[in-house]
Coordinates of C-alpha atoms in Angstrom, one line a residue:
X565 CA 304.5 296.3 114.5
X566 CA 305.9 297.3 117.5
X567 CA 308.2 294.8 118.6
X568 CA 310.0 295.8 121.6
X569 CA 312.6 293.2 122.6
X570 CA 312.5 293.0 126.2
X571 CA 316.3 292.8 126.5
X572 CA 317.9 291.6 130.0
X573 CA 314.4 290.4 130.7
X574 CA 316.2 287.5 131.6
X575 CA 319.0 289.1 133.7
X576 CA 317.1 290.7 136.7
X577 CA 317.7 289.2 139.9
X578 CA 315.9 286.0 140.7
X579 CA 314.3 285.7 137.2
X580 CA 316.6 283.2 135.3
X581 CA 319.3 282.1 137.6
X582 CA 321.4 279.0 136.5
X583 CA 321.2 276.5 138.9
X584 CA 324.4 274.6 137.8
X585 CA 324.2 272.3 141.1
X586 CA 321.0 271.3 139.9
X587 CA 322.0 270.4 136.4
X588 CA 322.3 266.5 136.1
X589 CA 324.8 266.0 133.5
X590 CA 322.7 264.5 130.7
X591 CA 319.7 263.9 132.7
X592 CA 317.3 264.6 129.9
X593 CA 319.4 262.6 127.2
X594 CA 319.8 259.6 129.7
X595 CA 315.8 259.5 130.2
X596 CA 315.3 259.9 126.4
X597 CA 317.7 256.9 125.9
X598 CA 315.8 254.7 128.2
X599 CA 312.4 255.1 126.3
X600 CA 311.4 252.3 123.8
X601 CA 311.0 253.2 120.2
X602 CA 307.7 253.4 118.2
X603 CA 306.6 250.3 117.0
X604 CA 305.6 249.3 113.2
X605 CA 302.2 247.5 114.2
X606 CA 301.7 244.3 112.3
X607 CA 300.1 244.7 108.7
X608 CA 297.5 242.1 109.2
X609 CA 296.3 243.6 112.4
X610 CA 296.1 247.2 111.1
X611 CA 294.2 246.2 107.9
X612 CA 291.8 244.4 110.0
X613 CA 291.3 247.3 112.5
X614 CA 290.9 249.3 109.3
X615 CA 288.0 247.4 107.8
X616 CA 286.6 247.5 111.2
X617 CA 286.7 251.1 111.6
X618 CA 285.3 251.6 108.1
X619 CA 282.1 249.9 109.1
X620 CA 279.9 252.6 110.8
X621 CA 281.2 255.2 108.0
X622 CA 280.5 253.6 104.4
X623 CA 277.6 251.9 102.8
X624 CA 277.9 247.9 102.9
X625 CA 278.5 248.2 99.0
X626 CA 281.4 250.6 99.8
X627 CA 282.6 248.5 102.2
X628 CA 282.5 245.2 100.2
X629 CA 284.7 246.9 97.4
X630 CA 287.2 248.2 100.1
X631 CA 287.6 244.8 101.4
X632 CA 288.6 243.1 98.2
X633 CA 291.3 246.2 97.8
X634 CA 292.3 245.5 101.5
X635 CA 292.8 241.8 100.5
X636 CA 294.8 242.6 97.2
X637 CA 297.2 245.0 99.2
X638 CA 297.6 242.1 101.7
X639 CA 297.9 239.3 99.3
X640 CA 299.6 241.0 96.2
X641 CA 303.2 241.5 98.2
X642 CA 302.5 245.4 97.8
X643 CA 301.8 245.8 101.4
X644 CA 304.1 243.3 102.5
X645 CA 307.3 245.3 100.6
X646 CA 305.7 248.6 101.9
X647 CA 305.7 247.3 105.5
X648 CA 309.4 245.7 105.3
X649 CA 310.4 249.2 104.2
X650 CA 308.5 251.0 107.2
X651 CA 310.4 248.3 109.6
X652 CA 313.8 249.2 107.9
X653 CA 313.1 253.1 108.5
X654 CA 312.2 252.3 112.2
X655 CA 315.9 250.3 112.6
X656 CA 317.4 253.6 111.1
X657 CA 315.8 256.1 112.6
X658 CA 315.1 257.2 116.6
X659 CA 311.2 257.4 115.6
X660 CA 310.2 256.0 112.0
X661 CA 307.2 258.7 112.4
X662 CA 308.5 261.8 114.1
X663 CA 310.2 263.6 111.1
X664 CA 307.2 262.4 108.6
X665 CA 304.7 263.8 110.9
X666 CA 306.2 267.4 111.4
X667 CA 306.4 267.5 107.7
X668 CA 303.2 266.2 106.5
X669 CA 300.9 267.7 109.5
X670 CA 302.6 271.1 110.0
X671 CA 305.8 272.1 107.6
X672 CA 304.0 271.0 104.4
X673 CA 300.7 272.4 105.4
X674 CA 299.7 275.5 103.3
X675 CA 296.8 276.9 104.8
X676 CA 297.2 279.9 107.1
X677 CA 298.6 278.9 110.6
X678 CA 295.7 280.9 111.9
X679 CA 292.8 279.2 112.6
X680 CA 293.7 276.0 110.8
X681 CA 296.4 275.1 112.7
X682 CA 297.5 277.1 115.5
X683 CA 295.3 276.2 118.9
X684 CA 294.5 279.2 121.5
X685 CA 294.1 278.8 125.1
X686 CA 291.4 280.7 127.1
X687 CA 292.5 281.3 130.5
X688 CA 290.4 282.9 133.5
X689 CA 289.6 286.5 133.3
X690 CA 292.0 288.6 135.5
X691 CA 290.5 291.1 137.8
X692 CA 292.5 294.4 136.5
X693 CA 290.8 296.7 134.0
X694 CA 293.6 299.4 133.6
X695 CA 296.9 299.6 132.0
X696 CA 298.7 299.1 135.7
X697 CA 296.9 295.8 136.5
X698 CA 298.1 294.9 132.8
X699 CA 301.5 295.7 133.2
X700 CA 302.0 293.8 136.5
X701 CA 300.3 290.7 135.6
X702 CA 302.3 290.5 132.3
X703 CA 305.2 291.0 134.2
X704 CA 304.4 288.2 136.9
X705 CA 303.5 285.8 133.9
X706 CA 307.0 286.5 132.2
X707 CA 308.6 285.7 135.5
X708 CA 306.4 282.7 135.8
X709 CA 307.8 281.4 132.3
X710 CA 311.3 282.5 132.9
X711 CA 311.3 280.5 136.2
X712 CA 309.7 277.6 134.0
X713 CA 312.6 278.1 131.5
X714 CA 315.3 277.4 134.7
X715 CA 313.8 274.1 134.9
X716 CA 314.2 273.2 131.1
X717 CA 317.5 274.9 130.9
X718 CA 318.7 273.0 134.3
X719 CA 316.9 269.6 133.2
X720 CA 315.3 269.6 136.5
X721 CA 311.8 269.5 135.0
X722 CA 310.1 266.8 136.7
X723 CA 309.4 263.5 134.5
X724 CA 306.0 263.0 133.7
X725 CA 304.6 259.4 133.7
X726 CA 301.6 257.7 132.1
X727 CA 300.4 254.4 133.7
X728 CA 303.5 254.0 135.6
X729 CA 305.7 254.4 132.4
X730 CA 307.7 257.4 132.0
X731 CA 307.0 259.9 129.0
X732 CA 309.3 261.7 126.3
X733 CA 310.2 265.1 127.5
X734 CA 311.5 266.5 124.2
X735 CA 308.8 268.8 123.4
X736 CA 309.2 271.0 126.4
X737 CA 312.7 271.5 125.0
X738 CA 311.2 272.8 121.7
X739 CA 308.7 275.3 123.2
X740 CA 311.0 278.1 124.1
X741 CA 313.3 280.5 121.9
X742 CA 311.7 278.8 118.7
X743 CA 310.1 280.1 115.6
X744 CA 308.2 278.5 112.5
X745 CA 309.8 280.1 109.3
X746 CA 308.2 280.2 105.9
X747 CA 309.4 278.5 102.8
X748 CA 308.2 278.6 99.2
X749 CA 307.0 274.9 99.4
X750 CA 307.7 273.8 103.1
X751 CA 308.3 275.5 106.3
X752 CA 311.0 275.1 108.8
X753 CA 311.3 275.5 112.3
X754 CA 314.2 277.0 114.1
X755 CA 315.1 276.2 117.3
X756 CA 317.5 278.9 119.3
X757 CA 317.7 277.2 122.7
X758 CA 320.9 275.3 121.7
X759 CA 322.6 277.9 120.2
X760 CA 326.2 278.6 121.5
X761 CA 324.8 282.1 122.8
X762 CA 321.0 281.1 123.7
X763 CA 318.8 284.2 123.4
X764 CA 318.2 286.3 126.8
X765 CA 315.2 288.3 125.3
X766 CA 311.6 288.4 125.0
X767 CA 309.4 290.4 122.5
X768 CA 306.4 292.5 123.8
X769 CA 304.0 293.6 121.3
X770 CA 301.7 296.6 121.9
X771 CA 299.9 298.8 119.4
X772 CA 301.1 296.5 116.8
X773 CA 304.6 297.7 117.5
X774 CA 307.1 295.1 118.9
X775 CA 309.6 295.6 121.9
X776 CA 311.1 294.8 125.5
X777 CA 310.2 296.0 128.7
X778 CA 306.8 297.1 129.8
X779 CA 306.4 300.3 131.4
X780 CA 308.8 302.0 129.1
X781 CA 307.0 300.1 126.0
X782 CA 303.6 301.4 127.0
X783 CA 304.8 304.8 127.2
X784 CA 306.6 304.9 124.1
X785 CA 303.9 303.1 121.9
X786 CA 300.9 305.1 122.4
X787 CA 300.3 305.5 119.1
X788 CA 299.2 302.7 116.6
X789 CA 302.0 301.6 114.3
X790 CA 300.3 302.3 111.0
X791 CA 301.7 299.2 109.4
X792 CA 301.1 295.8 111.3
X793 CA 303.8 293.6 110.2
X794 CA 302.7 290.7 111.9
X795 CA 299.5 290.4 110.1
X796 CA 301.8 289.3 107.1
X797 CA 302.0 285.7 109.5
X798 CA 298.4 285.1 109.1
X799 CA 298.5 284.6 104.9
X800 CA 298.6 281.5 103.2
X801 CA 302.0 280.0 103.6
X802 CA 303.2 280.4 99.9
X803 CA 302.0 283.9 99.8
X804 CA 303.6 284.4 103.4
X805 CA 307.1 283.0 102.2
X806 CA 307.1 285.3 99.2
X807 CA 306.5 288.4 101.1
X808 CA 309.1 287.2 104.2
X809 CA 311.8 286.7 101.3
X810 CA 310.8 290.4 100.1
X811 CA 310.6 291.7 103.9
X812 CA 314.3 290.3 104.6
X813 CA 315.9 291.6 101.7
X814 CA 316.2 294.7 103.9
X815 CA 319.3 294.6 106.7
X816 CA 317.0 296.4 109.2
X817 CA 314.1 294.5 108.3
X818 CA 315.9 291.4 108.5
X819 CA 317.6 291.8 112.2
X820 CA 314.0 292.9 113.5
X821 CA 312.7 289.4 112.1
X822 CA 315.5 287.3 113.5
X823 CA 315.1 289.4 116.8
X824 CA 311.4 288.2 117.1
X825 CA 312.3 284.5 115.7
X826 CA 314.9 284.2 118.4
X827 CA 313.0 285.6 121.2
X828 CA 312.2 283.2 124.4
X829 CA 308.7 284.0 123.8
X830 CA 306.2 286.6 122.9
X831 CA 303.8 289.0 124.9
X832 CA 300.8 290.6 123.5
X833 CA 299.5 293.7 125.2
X834 CA 296.3 293.9 123.6
X835 CA 293.7 296.6 123.6
X836 CA 290.4 295.8 125.7
X837 CA 288.4 293.5 123.3
X838 CA 285.0 294.5 122.1
X839 CA 282.1 294.6 124.9
X840 CA 279.7 291.6 124.9
X841 CA 277.3 289.9 127.2
X842 CA 278.8 287.8 129.7
X843 CA 277.4 284.3 128.1
X844 CA 279.4 285.5 125.1
X845 CA 282.6 286.8 126.8
X846 CA 284.6 283.4 126.7
X847 CA 283.7 282.7 123.1
X848 CA 284.8 286.3 122.2
X849 CA 288.0 285.6 124.1
X850 CA 288.4 282.3 122.3
X851 CA 288.2 284.2 119.0
X852 CA 290.6 286.8 120.4
X853 CA 293.3 284.0 121.2
X854 CA 292.8 282.1 117.8
X855 CA 292.9 285.1 115.5
X856 CA 293.0 288.4 117.6
X857 CA 289.5 289.9 116.5
X858 CA 290.8 290.9 112.4
X859 CA 292.8 293.9 111.5
X860 CA 290.9 296.6 113.0
X861 CA 291.7 294.7 116.6
X862 CA 294.3 292.9 118.2
X863 CA 295.4 290.7 114.8
X864 CA 298.2 293.1 114.1
X865 CA 299.4 292.5 117.8
X866 CA 300.8 288.8 116.8
X867 CA 303.4 287.1 115.1
X868 CA 301.5 284.0 114.7
X869 CA 304.7 281.9 113.5
X870 CA 306.2 282.3 117.3
X871 CA 306.0 279.1 119.2
X872 CA 304.6 280.7 122.3
X873 CA 302.6 284.2 122.3
X874 CA 301.0 285.0 125.8
X875 CA 298.3 287.3 125.3
X876 CA 297.2 289.9 128.1
X877 CA 294.5 292.4 127.2
X878 CA 293.7 295.6 129.3
X879 CA 290.3 294.4 130.2
X880 CA 291.7 291.1 132.0
X881 CA 291.4 288.8 129.3
X882 CA 294.2 286.6 128.8
X883 CA 295.5 283.2 127.3
X884 CA 297.8 282.3 124.6
X885 CA 298.0 281.1 121.0
X886 CA 300.8 278.9 120.0
X887 CA 302.3 277.2 116.6
X888 CA 301.8 273.7 116.5
X889 CA 304.7 272.0 115.0
X890 CA 307.0 271.9 118.0
X891 CA 304.5 270.6 120.5
X892 CA 301.4 268.9 121.6
X893 CA 298.5 270.7 123.7
X894 CA 299.5 268.7 127.2
X895 CA 302.9 270.4 127.5
X896 CA 301.7 273.7 126.6
X897 CA 299.3 273.4 129.4
X898 CA 301.8 272.0 132.2
X899 CA 303.8 275.2 131.2
X900 CA 300.6 277.5 131.7
X901 CA 299.7 275.4 135.0
X902 CA 303.0 276.3 136.3
X903 CA 302.6 280.0 135.2
X904 CA 299.1 280.6 136.4
X905 CA 300.4 279.2 139.8
X906 CA 303.2 281.6 139.9
X907 CA 301.2 284.5 139.2
X908 CA 299.0 283.6 142.2
X909 CA 302.4 284.1 144.6
X910 CA 302.7 286.8 146.8
X911 CA 305.2 290.0 145.4
X912 CA 308.7 289.0 146.3
X913 CA 310.4 292.2 148.1
X914 CA 313.3 292.6 145.7
X915 CA 316.8 293.7 146.0
X916 CA 317.2 296.8 144.0
X917 CA 317.5 295.8 140.2
X918 CA 320.4 296.6 138.1
X919 CA 319.5 299.5 135.9
X920 CA 317.8 297.9 132.6
X921 CA 318.7 299.0 129.2
X922 CA 316.2 300.9 127.4
X923 CA 313.8 298.6 125.6
X924 CA 314.9 298.6 121.9
X925 CA 312.2 299.1 119.4
X926 CA 312.0 296.8 116.3
X927 CA 312.3 299.2 112.8
X928 CA 310.9 298.2 110.1
X929 CA 311.1 299.7 106.5
X930 CA 308.0 299.3 104.7
X931 CA 308.3 299.5 100.9
X932 CA 305.0 300.3 98.7
X933 CA 305.5 296.2 97.7
X934 CA 305.4 295.2 101.5
X935 CA 302.6 297.7 102.2
X936 CA 300.6 295.9 99.4
X937 CA 301.4 292.5 100.9
X938 CA 300.0 294.1 104.5
X939 CA 296.8 295.2 102.7
X940 CA 296.2 291.6 101.1
X941 CA 297.0 289.8 104.2
X942 CA 294.5 292.0 106.1
X943 CA 291.8 291.2 103.8
X944 CA 292.0 287.7 103.8
X945 CA 292.4 287.6 107.6
X946 CA 289.4 289.3 107.9
X947 CA 287.3 286.9 105.8
X948 CA 288.8 284.1 108.0
X949 CA 287.8 286.1 111.2
X950 CA 284.2 286.5 110.0
X951 CA 284.1 282.6 108.9
X952 CA 285.2 281.4 112.1
X953 CA 282.4 280.5 114.5
X954 CA 283.6 279.4 118.3
X955 CA 281.4 278.5 121.3
X956 CA 283.1 278.0 124.7
X957 CA 280.8 277.1 127.5
X958 CA 280.9 275.6 130.8
X959 CA 278.8 272.3 131.1
X960 CA 278.2 272.7 134.9
X961 CA 275.8 269.6 135.6
X962 CA 278.8 267.3 136.5
X963 CA 282.5 267.1 135.7
X964 CA 284.8 263.7 135.6
X965 CA 283.7 262.7 139.0
X966 CA 280.4 261.5 137.8
X967 CA 281.4 259.1 135.3
X968 CA 284.3 257.8 137.9
X969 CA 281.7 257.3 140.2
X970 CA 279.9 254.9 137.7
X971 CA 283.1 253.1 136.9
X972 CA 283.3 254.8 133.6
X973 CA 286.1 256.7 131.9
X974 CA 285.5 260.4 131.6
X975 CA 286.7 260.9 128.4
X976 CA 285.0 258.0 126.6
X977 CA 281.9 259.1 128.2
X978 CA 282.2 262.6 126.8
X979 CA 283.1 261.0 123.6
X980 CA 280.3 258.9 123.4
X981 CA 278.2 262.2 124.1
X982 CA 279.7 263.9 121.0
X983 CA 278.9 261.0 118.9
X984 CA 275.3 261.1 120.3
X985 CA 275.0 264.7 119.7
X986 CA 276.3 264.7 116.1
X987 CA 274.0 261.6 115.5
X988 CA 270.9 263.5 116.4
X989 CA 271.9 266.6 114.6
X990 CA 272.8 264.7 111.3
X991 CA 271.0 261.0 111.6
X992 CA 274.5 259.5 110.7
X993 CA 277.8 259.0 112.1
X994 CA 281.1 260.6 110.8
X995 CA 284.9 259.9 110.9
X996 CA 286.0 261.2 114.6
X997 CA 289.4 262.1 115.2
X998 CA 290.8 262.3 119.0
X999 CA 294.3 262.8 119.5
X1000 CA 296.3 260.0 121.4
X1001 CA 299.8 261.0 122.9
X1002 CA 302.4 258.5 121.7
X1003 CA 304.9 260.2 124.5
X1004 CA 305.5 256.9 125.9
X1005 CA 307.9 256.5 122.8
X1006 CA 310.9 258.2 122.2
X1007 CA 310.1 261.8 120.3
X1008 CA 306.5 260.4 120.3
X1009 CA 303.9 262.8 119.0
X1010 CA 300.2 261.5 118.3
X1011 CA 298.1 258.9 116.9
X1012 CA 294.2 259.0 116.4
X1013 CA 291.6 257.2 118.5
X1014 CA 288.7 256.7 116.5
X1015 CA 285.7 257.5 118.4
X1016 CA 283.1 256.3 115.9
X1017 CA 283.1 252.8 116.3
X1018 CA 280.2 249.9 115.7
X1019 CA 279.7 249.9 119.2
X1020 CA 279.3 253.8 119.3
X1021 CA 277.0 253.4 116.5
X1022 CA 274.8 250.7 118.1
X1023 CA 274.6 252.8 121.6
X1024 CA 273.6 256.1 119.5
X1025 CA 271.0 254.5 117.1
X1026 CA 269.6 252.6 120.6
X1027 CA 269.7 255.6 122.6
X1028 CA 266.4 257.3 121.0
X1029 CA 265.0 254.0 119.8
X1030 CA 261.4 254.0 121.7
X1031 CA 261.2 250.0 121.4
X1032 CA 264.9 249.8 123.4
X1033 CA 264.7 249.3 127.3
X1034 CA 266.7 251.4 129.4
X1035 CA 268.6 248.4 130.7
X1036 CA 270.0 247.5 127.0
X1037 CA 270.8 250.9 126.0
X1038 CA 273.1 251.2 129.2
X1039 CA 274.7 247.9 128.3
X1040 CA 275.7 249.2 125.0
X1041 CA 276.7 252.5 126.5
X1042 CA 278.9 250.4 128.8
X1043 CA 280.0 248.5 125.9
X1044 CA 280.8 251.5 123.8
X1045 CA 282.9 253.1 126.7
X1046 CA 285.0 249.9 127.1
X1047 CA 285.3 249.7 123.6
X1048 CA 286.9 253.6 123.3
X1049 CA 289.0 252.8 126.3
X1050 CA 290.4 249.7 124.6
X1051 CA 291.1 251.7 121.5
X1052 CA 292.8 254.4 123.6
X1053 CA 295.1 252.0 125.4
X1054 CA 296.0 250.5 122.0
X1055 CA 296.6 253.9 120.4
X1056 CA 299.0 255.1 123.6
X1057 CA 300.9 251.8 123.0
X1058 CA 301.7 252.4 119.3
X1059 CA 299.3 250.1 117.8
X1060 CA 296.3 252.3 116.3
X1061 CA 295.9 252.5 112.6
X1062 CA 296.1 256.1 111.2
X1063 CA 299.9 256.6 111.7
X1064 CA 300.5 253.2 110.2
X1065 CA 298.6 253.5 107.1
X1066 CA 299.8 257.0 106.7
X1067 CA 303.5 255.4 106.9
X1068 CA 302.6 253.0 104.4
X1069 CA 301.5 255.5 102.0
X1070 CA 304.4 257.6 102.5
X1071 CA 306.6 254.8 101.9
X1072 CA 305.1 254.3 98.4
X1073 CA 305.8 258.1 97.7
X1074 CA 309.4 257.7 98.9
X1075 CA 309.8 254.2 97.0
X1076 CA 308.3 256.0 93.9
X1077 CA 306.0 253.2 93.3
X1078 CA 302.6 253.7 92.0
X1079 CA 300.2 254.6 94.7
X1080 CA 298.5 251.3 96.0
X1081 CA 294.7 251.6 95.3
X1082 CA 294.0 251.1 98.7
X1083 CA 294.9 254.9 99.3
X1084 CA 292.8 255.9 96.2
X1085 CA 289.7 254.4 97.5
X1086 CA 286.7 256.4 98.3
X1087 CA 286.4 254.7 101.7
X1088 CA 290.0 256.1 102.4
X1089 CA 288.8 259.6 101.7
X1090 CA 285.8 259.3 104.0
X1091 CA 287.8 257.7 106.8
X1092 CA 290.3 260.6 106.4
X1093 CA 287.6 263.2 106.5
X1094 CA 287.0 264.1 110.0
X1095 CA 283.9 265.9 110.7
X1096 CA 284.6 265.8 114.5
X1097 CA 288.1 266.7 115.2
X1098 CA 288.2 266.4 118.9
X1099 CA 290.9 266.2 121.9
X1100 CA 290.9 266.4 125.6
X1101 CA 293.3 268.8 126.8
X1102 CA 293.1 268.5 130.6
X1103 CA 294.8 270.9 132.7
X1104 CA 294.6 272.1 136.5
X1105 CA 294.0 275.6 135.5
X1106 CA 290.2 276.2 134.9
X1107 CA 290.8 277.0 131.0
X1108 CA 290.2 275.5 127.7
X1109 CA 292.0 274.8 124.6
X1110 CA 290.4 275.8 121.2
X1111 CA 291.1 275.3 117.5
X1112 CA 289.5 275.5 114.1
X1113 CA 287.8 272.5 112.5
X1114 CA 290.3 270.4 109.9
X1115 CA 287.7 269.9 107.1
X1116 CA 285.2 272.7 105.8
X1117 CA 282.2 271.1 106.8
X1118 CA 283.6 270.0 110.3
X1119 CA 283.7 270.8 114.0
X1120 CA 286.5 271.6 116.2
X1121 CA 286.1 270.4 119.7
X1122 CA 288.5 270.2 122.7
X1123 CA 287.5 270.1 126.3
X1124 CA 289.0 270.0 129.9
X1125 CA 287.0 267.8 132.3
X1126 CA 287.2 269.4 135.9
X1127 CA 286.0 267.5 139.0
X1128 CA 282.6 269.0 138.7
X1129 CA 282.2 270.8 135.5
X1130 CA 283.4 270.4 131.8
X1131 CA 285.2 273.4 129.8
X1132 CA 284.2 272.9 126.1
X1133 CA 285.0 274.9 123.1
X1134 CA 283.3 274.3 119.8
X1135 CA 284.3 275.7 116.4
X1136 CA 282.7 275.6 112.9
X1137 CA 283.1 277.9 109.8
X1138 CA 280.2 280.2 109.1
X1139 CA 280.5 279.5 105.3
X1140 CA 279.4 275.9 105.8
X1141 CA 275.5 276.1 105.9
X1142 CA 275.4 272.5 107.6
X1143 CA 277.4 273.5 110.6
X1144 CA 276.9 275.7 113.5
X1145 CA 278.8 275.7 116.9
X1146 CA 276.1 276.9 119.2
X1147 CA 273.8 274.1 118.1
X1148 CA 276.3 271.4 118.4
X1149 CA 277.2 272.7 121.8
X1150 CA 273.4 272.6 122.7
X1151 CA 273.2 269.0 121.6
X1152 CA 276.4 268.5 123.6
X1153 CA 274.7 269.5 126.7
X1154 CA 271.8 267.5 126.1
X1155 CA 273.2 264.2 125.3
X1156 CA 275.5 264.5 128.5
X1157 CA 272.5 265.2 130.7
X1158 CA 270.5 262.5 129.1
X1159 CA 273.2 259.8 129.4
X1160 CA 273.8 260.7 133.1
X1161 CA 269.9 260.4 133.7
X1162 CA 269.8 257.0 131.6
X1163 CA 272.9 255.8 134.0
X1164 CA 271.5 256.9 137.1
X1165 CA 267.9 255.5 136.6
X1166 CA 269.2 252.1 135.4
X1167 CA 270.4 249.5 137.8
X1168 CA 274.2 248.3 137.1
X1169 CA 274.0 245.0 134.8
X1170 CA 276.5 242.2 135.1
X1171 CA 278.2 243.2 131.8

């Protein structure tokens, strides 16, 4: 893998200039300390809402059994004891959930990060189709990221607000100069930006070789490196941890790996992606962003544990893939918006740069054992690549302006369309995950908006029922939108049920008490089996984020609602006969159109 470290990429004039005057001492800390701590919701409230959330998902018989378990959990003193433990934890920590969530959702998760954890972003196609254009764009992109880094370093990033309340900015300080490191049972994330000598280099990967500095890199790495070391990062985490320990026994290898891990970020200069028809192009790019297309294409051109990898292919397709542990989608997208805007600026007339040192090619000594690990990783990756089914499409009939004009929340409208699509395909409702930001709280990450509700079920069942009048359908639609809106507000204010239930479960594990029956119940397994895993990631840039499903028989759906169109990415696994990304996409387009027509044809009610 040719990693070139673009050393002193951070030194050229105007790239990263310390703005010592702009730095407000401790501005970030002062802001963080002013944020409230994440609350522990009242136990009774969560248990009542849990029973409501289960209603559309399980049979009446299962629900009645669960109600008995919930009652027992509440009255036996077990629930109360765990609740008190959580409240104690909340008093002693900055955020009772964040460390637990980081460990359980990411670092202890042993599936490969590729497809199963790392999201990708498809950026608009650039209009270059040659090496010069690729390198010019990559250089501009690097400048843009380093410009953003200056704001992070100088603590001059504008604080974000939601509903007039300031948000936690911590994730912005975790994205650059960080990397996930594999471990035998759990991984860690190392962030080098706070080191006494923070990194001043980036890594550039071309032809599976890792370097620094673009022109010289291209010329030096014309031959594809025979052994794509980066492919090891696609493996199951336990296998990778074993291969990793073996790899870094060698001093040269260890230095090269550390250089990649410490770099500010990585740029992957990809070969052109396989040519496909225009309607398949974006789906193909999404697959490239998620996994690189397999060992024959660009998968060896990555280090998937690196928090940020920008991908620029020779044919103008570009985007990024990121390791999810340090940050959620919105901060990543804010960085993208900044960088994309930056690349559109006119070229600056530069004063002559200091002569840059030659890019350093990272060397690896490949033993037969490492070669064997690489071969196994290639095989496993190629199976994953063939299994992932991705469909990216632009819904162009309307964007967020239409629901807004009808006084309907665009997000709730899209979520209901997803519920309707799924119901039409499978004649049942499924547990649905939509991520809600907890950034109103210090170190807040996410909770779950449960989009499948009693109200959404009432609407989807009525929608195709010929015995129901349009007025009744619209009233049910509006009621379901309001219910979704209310659950969203509850979630972002720290009162949703999923993280609280997880906290109670983890508290039981920490207290070494026997696992309460509530968490061993089939209904709990059904509630946590998210056939629809969804996320709205709005951006100013006309892009879309994509990620894999979280269960073998599920879908991953991400969307970016623009004013007059909506960008969607839908994923599924080919190994599941029941799921099909293109089919869900088709049903989703139809559901959105049907809902629009229903609303337009029916006068507003007094609801």
